[in-house]
PDB file of C-alpha atoms in Angstrom:
ATOM      1  CA  MET A   1      58.210  73.106  27.968  1.00 33.00           C
ATOM      2  CA  LYS A   2      55.448  75.215  26.434  1.00 36.00           C
ATOM      3  CA  PRO A   3      53.039  76.683  28.567  1.00 32.00           C
ATOM      4  CA  TYR A   4      49.871  75.041  27.383  1.00 32.00           C
ATOM      5  CA  TYR A   5      51.592  71.363  27.602  1.00 32.00           C
ATOM      6  CA  ILE A   6      49.219  68.749  28.484  1.00 32.00           C
ATOM      7  CA  TRP A   7      49.617  67.258  32.223  1.00 38.00           C
ATOM      8  CA  ILE A   8      47.487  64.224  32.887  1.00 33.00           C
ATOM      9  CA  PHE A   9      46.376  63.920  36.013  1.00 36.00           C
ATOM     10  CA  ALA A  10      43.092  65.260  36.959  1.00 36.00           C
ATOM     11  CA  LEU A  11      32.850  72.189  37.803  1.00 28.00           C
ATOM     12  CA  LEU A  12      30.519  74.109  36.471  1.00 26.00           C
ATOM     13  CA  SER A  13      28.355  71.106  35.445  1.00 31.00           C
ATOM     14  CA  CYS A  14      27.177  69.092  38.301  1.00 35.00           C
ATOM     15  CA  HIS A  15      27.765  65.294  37.332  1.00 37.00           C
ATOM     16  CA  SER A  16      28.286  62.767  40.134  1.00 38.00           C
ATOM     17  CA  ILE A  17      30.740  59.770  39.176  1.00 44.00           C
ATOM     18  CA  SER A  18      29.080  56.363  38.821  1.00 47.00           C
ATOM     19  CA  GLN A  19      28.708  54.403  42.080  1.00 45.00           C
ATOM     20  CA  ASN A  20      30.732  51.706  40.429  1.00 57.00           C
ATOM     21  CA  ARG A  21      33.782  53.919  40.265  1.00 70.00           C
ATOM     22  CA  SER A  22      36.169  55.239  43.006  1.00 78.00           C
ATOM     23  CA  ASN A  23      36.985  59.103  43.016  1.00 87.00           C
ATOM     24  CA  CYS A  24      40.596  57.679  43.132  1.00 92.00           C
ATOM     25  CA  PHE A  25      40.290  56.048  39.766  1.00 93.00           C
ATOM     26  CA  ILE A  26      37.440  57.768  37.869  1.00 93.00           C
ATOM     27  CA  ASP A  27      38.509  56.343  34.481  1.00 95.00           C
ATOM     28  CA  GLN A  28      37.691  53.048  35.211  1.00 95.00           C
ATOM     29  CA  GLY A  29      35.787  51.603  32.219  1.00 96.00           C
ATOM     30  CA  ILE A  30      37.798  53.580  29.860  1.00 97.00           C
ATOM     31  CA  LYS A  31      40.192  51.528  27.540  1.00 98.00           C
ATOM     32  CA  SER A  32      41.745  54.569  25.761  1.00 98.00           C
ATOM     33  CA  ALA A  33      41.610  58.398  25.641  1.00 98.00           C
ATOM     34  CA  LYS A  34      43.086  60.537  22.601  1.00 98.00           C
ATOM     35  CA  ILE A  35      43.778  63.985  24.086  1.00 98.00           C
ATOM     36  CA  GLU A  36      43.824  67.370  22.407  1.00 98.00           C
ATOM     37  CA  ALA A  37      44.737  70.744  23.916  1.00 97.00           C
ATOM     38  CA  VAL A  38      44.491  73.902  22.125  1.00 98.00           C
ATOM     39  CA  LEU A  39      45.681  77.469  23.415  1.00 97.00           C
ATOM     40  CA  LEU A  40      42.469  79.476  22.835  1.00 97.00           C
ATOM     41  CA  SER A  41      44.402  82.737  22.098  1.00 97.00           C
ATOM     42  CA  ASP A  42      46.160  81.168  19.138  1.00 96.00           C
ATOM     43  CA  THR A  43      44.334  77.970  17.886  1.00 95.00           C
ATOM     44  CA  THR A  44      47.259  77.032  15.699  1.00 95.00           C
ATOM     45  CA  GLN A  45      49.273  76.089  18.893  1.00 95.00           C
ATOM     46  CA  THR A  46      48.047  72.575  19.856  1.00 96.00           C
ATOM     47  CA  VAL A  47      49.507  69.418  21.308  1.00 95.00           C
ATOM     48  CA  SER A  48      47.928  65.815  21.329  1.00 97.00           C
ATOM     49  CA  GLY A  49      48.605  62.492  23.176  1.00 97.00           C
ATOM     50  CA  ALA A  50      46.931  59.360  24.207  1.00 98.00           C
ATOM     51  CA  LEU A  51      46.323  57.463  27.335  1.00 98.00           C
ATOM     52  CA  HIS A  52      45.500  53.609  28.016  1.00 98.00           C
ATOM     53  CA  PHE A  53      44.182  52.226  31.188  1.00 97.00           C
ATOM     54  CA  ASN A  54      43.452  48.882  32.258  1.00 97.00           C
ATOM     55  CA  THR A  55      40.195  47.550  33.486  1.00 95.00           C
ATOM     56  CA  SER A  56      40.745  49.015  37.016  1.00 93.00           C
ATOM     57  CA  GLY A  57      41.090  52.596  35.608  1.00 94.00           C
ATOM     58  CA  ARG A  58      44.864  53.005  36.286  1.00 96.00           C
ATOM     59  CA  PRO A  59      46.943  54.184  33.278  1.00 97.00           C
ATOM     60  CA  THR A  60      49.245  51.586  31.504  1.00 98.00           C
ATOM     61  CA  PHE A  61      50.686  53.578  28.555  1.00 98.00           C
ATOM     62  CA  ARG A  62      50.957  57.155  27.890  1.00 97.00           C
ATOM     63  CA  GLU A  63      52.036  58.860  24.511  1.00 95.00           C
ATOM     64  CA  ASP A  64      53.098  62.531  24.112  1.00 92.00           C
ATOM     65  CA  ARG A  65      54.879  64.141  21.347  1.00 86.00           C
ATOM     66  CA  ASP A  66      58.357  63.547  22.494  1.00 88.00           C
ATOM     67  CA  ARG A  67      57.916  60.708  25.099  1.00 92.00           C
ATOM     68  CA  LYS A  68      56.074  57.421  25.912  1.00 94.00           C
ATOM     69  CA  ILE A  69      55.664  56.064  29.263  1.00 96.00           C
ATOM     70  CA  GLU A  70      54.794  52.574  30.270  1.00 97.00           C
ATOM     71  CA  TYR A  71      53.127  51.849  33.931  1.00 98.00           C
ATOM     72  CA  LYS A  72      54.000  48.380  35.388  1.00 98.00           C
ATOM     73  CA  TYR A  73      52.024  46.878  37.983  1.00 98.00           C
ATOM     74  CA  ASP A  74      52.019  43.813  40.708  1.00 95.00           C
ATOM     75  CA  SER A  75      48.327  43.245  41.328  1.00 88.00           C
ATOM     76  CA  ILE A  76      47.234  46.806  42.133  1.00 93.00           C
ATOM     77  CA  ASN A  77      50.595  48.297  42.961  1.00 97.00           C
ATOM     78  CA  LEU A  78      52.451  50.408  40.559  1.00 97.00           C
ATOM     79  CA  THR A  79      55.955  48.934  40.609  1.00 98.00           C
ATOM     80  CA  HIS A  80      57.600  51.056  37.945  1.00 98.00           C
ATOM     81  CA  THR A  81      57.567  53.156  34.993  1.00 97.00           C
ATOM     82  CA  ILE A  82      59.566  53.019  31.956  1.00 97.00           C
ATOM     83  CA  VAL A  83      60.119  56.499  29.961  1.00 95.00           C
ATOM     84  CA  HIS A  84      61.171  56.518  26.498  1.00 94.00           C
ATOM     85  CA  TYR A  85      62.300  59.983  25.213  1.00 91.00           C
ATOM     86  CA  THR A  86      62.732  60.686  21.518  1.00 86.00           C
ATOM     87  CA  ASP A  87      64.307  63.836  19.820  1.00 76.00           C
ATOM     88  CA  GLY A  88      62.214  64.623  16.994  1.00 68.00           C
ATOM     89  CA  VAL A  89      65.019  66.571  15.160  1.00 72.00           C
ATOM     90  CA  SER A  90      68.104  64.185  15.752  1.00 69.00           C
ATOM     91  CA  GLY A  91      66.185  60.828  16.195  1.00 70.00           C
ATOM     92  CA  PHE A  92      67.972  60.374  19.569  1.00 70.00           C
ATOM     93  CA  THR A  93      66.218  58.027  22.118  1.00 85.00           C
ATOM     94  CA  LYS A  94      66.930  57.366  25.746  1.00 90.00           C
ATOM     95  CA  ILE A  95      64.990  55.147  28.101  1.00 94.00           C
ATOM     96  CA  ASP A  96      64.744  55.620  31.901  1.00 95.00           C
ATOM     97  CA  THR A  97      63.212  53.031  34.443  1.00 97.00           C
ATOM     98  CA  ASN A  98      61.903  54.608  37.552  1.00 97.00           C
ATOM     99  CA  VAL A  99      61.189  52.059  40.335  1.00 98.00           C
ATOM    100  CA  VAL A 100      58.497  52.529  43.122  1.00 98.00           C
ATOM    101  CA  VAL A 101      59.697  51.339  46.464  1.00 98.00           C
ATOM    102  CA  GLN A 102      56.684  52.119  48.541  1.00 98.00           C
ATOM    103  CA  ASN A 103      52.932  52.124  47.748  1.00 98.00           C
ATOM    104  CA  ASP A 104      49.751  53.136  49.737  1.00 97.00           C
ATOM    105  CA  GLU A 105      46.576  50.945  50.284  1.00 95.00           C
ATOM    106  CA  HIS A 106      45.516  51.842  46.966  1.00 94.00           C
ATOM    107  CA  GLY A 107      48.652  50.849  44.839  1.00 96.00           C
ATOM    108  CA  ARG A 108      49.438  54.452  44.395  1.00 97.00           C
ATOM    109  CA  PRO A 109      53.024  55.193  44.823  1.00 97.00           C
ATOM    110  CA  VAL A 110      54.401  56.740  47.909  1.00 98.00           C
ATOM    111  CA  LYS A 111      58.046  56.682  47.112  1.00 97.00           C
ATOM    112  CA  MET A 112      59.710  56.721  43.643  1.00 98.00           C
ATOM    113  CA  ASN A 113      63.355  56.429  42.792  1.00 97.00           C
ATOM    114  CA  GLY A 114      64.319  58.083  39.426  1.00 96.00           C
ATOM    115  CA  ALA A 115      66.648  56.810  37.095  1.00 94.00           C
ATOM    116  CA  ASP A 116      68.467  60.201  37.456  1.00 93.00           C
ATOM    117  CA  GLY A 117      69.005  59.563  41.101  1.00 95.00           C
ATOM    118  CA  LYS A 118      66.202  61.844  42.193  1.00 96.00           C
ATOM    119  CA  VAL A 119      63.361  60.767  44.454  1.00 97.00           C
ATOM    120  CA  SER A 120      59.651  61.704  44.298  1.00 97.00           C
ATOM    121  CA  ILE A 121      57.607  61.447  47.737  1.00 97.00           C
ATOM    122  CA  TYR A 122      53.852  61.340  47.338  1.00 97.00           C
ATOM    123  CA  LYS A 123      51.389  62.234  50.015  1.00 97.00           C
ATOM    124  CA  TYR A 124      47.470  61.717  49.899  1.00 97.00           C
ATOM    125  CA  GLN A 125      44.475  63.252  51.558  1.00 96.00           C
ATOM    126  CA  GLY A 126      42.059  60.440  50.614  1.00 94.00           C
ATOM    127  CA  CYS A 127      41.235  60.837  46.894  1.00 94.00           C
ATOM    128  CA  ASP A 128      40.916  64.725  47.192  1.00 96.00           C
ATOM    129  CA  GLU A 129      44.405  65.852  47.476  1.00 97.00           C
ATOM    130  CA  GLN A 130      47.872  64.753  46.359  1.00 97.00           C
ATOM    131  CA  LEU A 131      51.027  66.402  47.368  1.00 97.00           C
ATOM    132  CA  GLU A 132      54.392  65.325  45.257  1.00 96.00           C
ATOM    133  CA  GLU A 133      57.814  66.205  46.517  1.00 96.00           C
ATOM    134  CA  TYR A 134      60.384  66.092  44.280  1.00 96.00           C
ATOM    135  CA  ARG A 135      63.928  66.001  45.655  1.00 96.00           C
ATOM    136  CA  GLU A 136      67.753  65.458  44.796  1.00 95.00           C
ATOM    137  CA  ASN A 137      69.290  62.048  46.307  1.00 91.00           C
ATOM    138  CA  ASP A 138      70.502  64.133  49.301  1.00 93.00           C
ATOM    139  CA  GLY A 139      66.973  65.243  50.157  1.00 92.00           C
ATOM    140  CA  THR A 140      67.345  68.742  48.909  1.00 93.00           C
ATOM    141  CA  LEU A 141      63.705  69.775  47.553  1.00 94.00           C
ATOM    142  CA  ILE A 142      63.589  70.760  43.933  1.00 94.00           C
ATOM    143  CA  HIS A 143      59.854  71.654  43.803  1.00 94.00           C
ATOM    144  CA  ILE A 144      56.477  70.629  45.107  1.00 95.00           C
ATOM    145  CA  THR A 145      53.218  69.806  43.064  1.00 96.00           C
ATOM    146  CA  LYS A 146      49.985  69.747  44.894  1.00 96.00           C
ATOM    147  CA  SER A 147      46.823  68.689  43.109  1.00 97.00           C
ATOM    148  CA  ILE A 148      43.207  69.143  44.345  1.00 97.00           C
ATOM    149  CA  PHE A 149      40.363  66.933  43.300  1.00 96.00           C
ATOM    150  CA  LYS A 150      36.495  67.442  43.874  1.00 95.00           C
ATOM    151  CA  ASP A 151      34.255  64.567  43.112  1.00 92.00           C
ATOM    152  CA  GLY A 152      37.370  62.735  41.437  1.00 93.00           C
ATOM    153  CA  LEU A 153      37.997  65.596  39.078  1.00 96.00           C
ATOM    154  CA  LEU A 154      41.074  67.850  39.017  1.00 97.00           C
ATOM    155  CA  VAL A 155      40.070  71.336  40.041  1.00 98.00           C
ATOM    156  CA  GLU A 156      43.489  72.883  40.609  1.00 98.00           C
ATOM    157  CA  SER A 157      47.128  72.160  40.758  1.00 97.00           C
ATOM    158  CA  ILE A 158      49.818  74.404  42.565  1.00 96.00           C
ATOM    159  CA  TRP A 159      53.666  74.095  41.469  1.00 95.00           C
ATOM    160  CA  ASN A 160      56.210  75.742  43.682  1.00 93.00           C
ATOM    161  CA  THR A 161      60.106  75.603  43.743  1.00 89.00           C
ATOM    162  CA  ASN A 162      62.252  75.871  46.809  1.00 79.00           C
ATOM    163  CA  ASP A 163      63.421  79.361  45.817  1.00 73.00           C
ATOM    164  CA  ASP A 164      60.395  81.168  47.351  1.00 65.00           C
ATOM    165  CA  SER A 165      59.383  82.167  43.848  1.00 74.00           C
ATOM    166  CA  ALA A 166      55.539  82.637  43.185  1.00 81.00           C
ATOM    167  CA  ALA A 167      53.494  79.673  43.033  1.00 89.00           C
ATOM    168  CA  GLN A 168      52.379  78.515  39.484  1.00 94.00           C
ATOM    169  CA  VAL A 169      48.648  77.782  39.917  1.00 96.00           C
ATOM    170  CA  THR A 170      46.361  76.173  37.319  1.00 97.00           C
ATOM    171  CA  LYS A 171      42.763  75.988  37.589  1.00 98.00           C
ATOM    172  CA  TYR A 172      40.634  73.374  35.883  1.00 98.00           C
ATOM    173  CA  PHE A 173      36.985  74.084  35.141  1.00 98.00           C
ATOM    174  CA  ASP A 174      34.021  74.016  32.785  1.00 98.00           C
ATOM    175  CA  TYR A 175      33.712  70.150  32.691  1.00 98.00           C
ATOM    176  CA  LYS A 176      31.544  68.553  30.183  1.00 98.00           C
ATOM    177  CA  PHE A 177      30.671  64.909  30.087  1.00 97.00           C
ATOM    178  CA  ASP A 178      29.400  62.018  27.849  1.00 97.00           C
ATOM    179  CA  GLU A 179      26.165  59.825  28.433  1.00 96.00           C
ATOM    180  CA  PHE A 180      28.361  57.678  30.500  1.00 94.00           C
ATOM    181  CA  GLY A 181      29.524  60.322  33.279  1.00 94.00           C
ATOM    182  CA  TYR A 182      33.111  60.333  31.768  1.00 96.00           C
ATOM    183  CA  TRP A 183      34.378  63.771  31.200  1.00 97.00           C
ATOM    184  CA  THR A 184      35.283  64.600  27.512  1.00 98.00           C
ATOM    185  CA  GLU A 185      36.120  68.200  27.819  1.00 98.00           C
ATOM    186  CA  ARG A 186      37.520  70.876  30.283  1.00 98.00           C
ATOM    187  CA  LYS A 187      39.253  74.059  30.486  1.00 98.00           C
ATOM    188  CA  TYR A 188      42.228  74.966  32.317  1.00 98.00           C
ATOM    189  CA  LYS A 189      43.963  78.433  33.149  1.00 97.00           C
ATOM    190  CA  TYR A 190      47.552  79.099  34.141  1.00 96.00           C
ATOM    191  CA  SER A 191      48.454  81.982  36.495  1.00 93.00           C
ATOM    192  CA  SER A 192      49.964  83.664  33.299  1.00 93.00           C
ATOM    193  CA  GLY A 193      46.461  83.850  32.074  1.00 95.00           C
ATOM    194  CA  SER A 194      46.740  81.426  29.074  1.00 96.00           C
ATOM    195  CA  LEU A 195      43.525  79.506  28.724  1.00 98.00           C
ATOM    196  CA  ILE A 196      43.425  76.142  27.201  1.00 98.00           C
ATOM    197  CA  LEU A 197      40.667  74.055  25.973  1.00 98.00           C
ATOM    198  CA  GLU A 198      41.661  70.092  26.317  1.00 98.00           C
ATOM    199  CA  SER A 199      39.042  67.338  24.787  1.00 98.00           C
ATOM    200  CA  ARG A 200      39.090  63.698  25.086  1.00 98.00           C
ATOM    201  CA  ARG A 201      38.037  61.128  22.567  1.00 98.00           C
ATOM    202  CA  LEU A 202      36.959  58.010  24.737  1.00 98.00           C
ATOM    203  CA  GLU A 203      37.195  54.092  23.907  1.00 98.00           C
ATOM    204  CA  TYR A 204      35.422  51.792  26.430  1.00 97.00           C
ATOM    205  CA  TYR A 205      35.797  48.244  27.511  1.00 97.00           C
TER     206      TYR A 205
END
C-alpha cells in the first residue's frame, strides 16, 4: 500500500459544525464526495476515490482504485459491508462480506466478523475517539488503530502492531470549509514526513 493512500474516516481554521449535525456524523447533508489526494513532494503521485452518504450522513458506498465497499443498514445500525476487490492487471475480482454482530447506541459497529475469520472490535469515547482492535479469530492482536477527533474532524490517527514496533502517527490539519461548513480540503502528514493534500468535491441533498 502506498504511503499516501486515502483513508476515510476523519484545525488551523476555526469553523464549528452546524447545530443540525452531530459530531459523530458531520457529513450529514452530503450526498457524495469525490476525493483526490496528492503527495506534495511529487505531485505526479495522486489517488482518487468517491464516497456516497445517506441522508443521516452515514456512508453507503465507497469507491477506490482497486476496491468498492457497500455499507448496509437496518434502520440506523450498520449490519454488514460488502467489499469488491479488483485486480486492475489480471481483472480478477473477489467479494467479501463482513458481518456486524454488535452495535452501539448510534448504530456504529462494536464487533465485526470478517470474511477472512478475523475480528474487528471498536471502542468509542463519545464522538471524540475511536479505537479499533483487529484480531485473529483466536483473539491474537494484529494491530490497533486509534482515531482522535475534535469538533467532529479527524485530527490524528495512530496505528500500531502487537510487535512493539514504533507507532505510525498521521496528523490532520489545515482544514478548509465551504459556505455550508463542510470541509473541502485538508492536509495530513505521516510519521515518515510525507505530506498529503486531500480535497473533496461535494454534492448535497
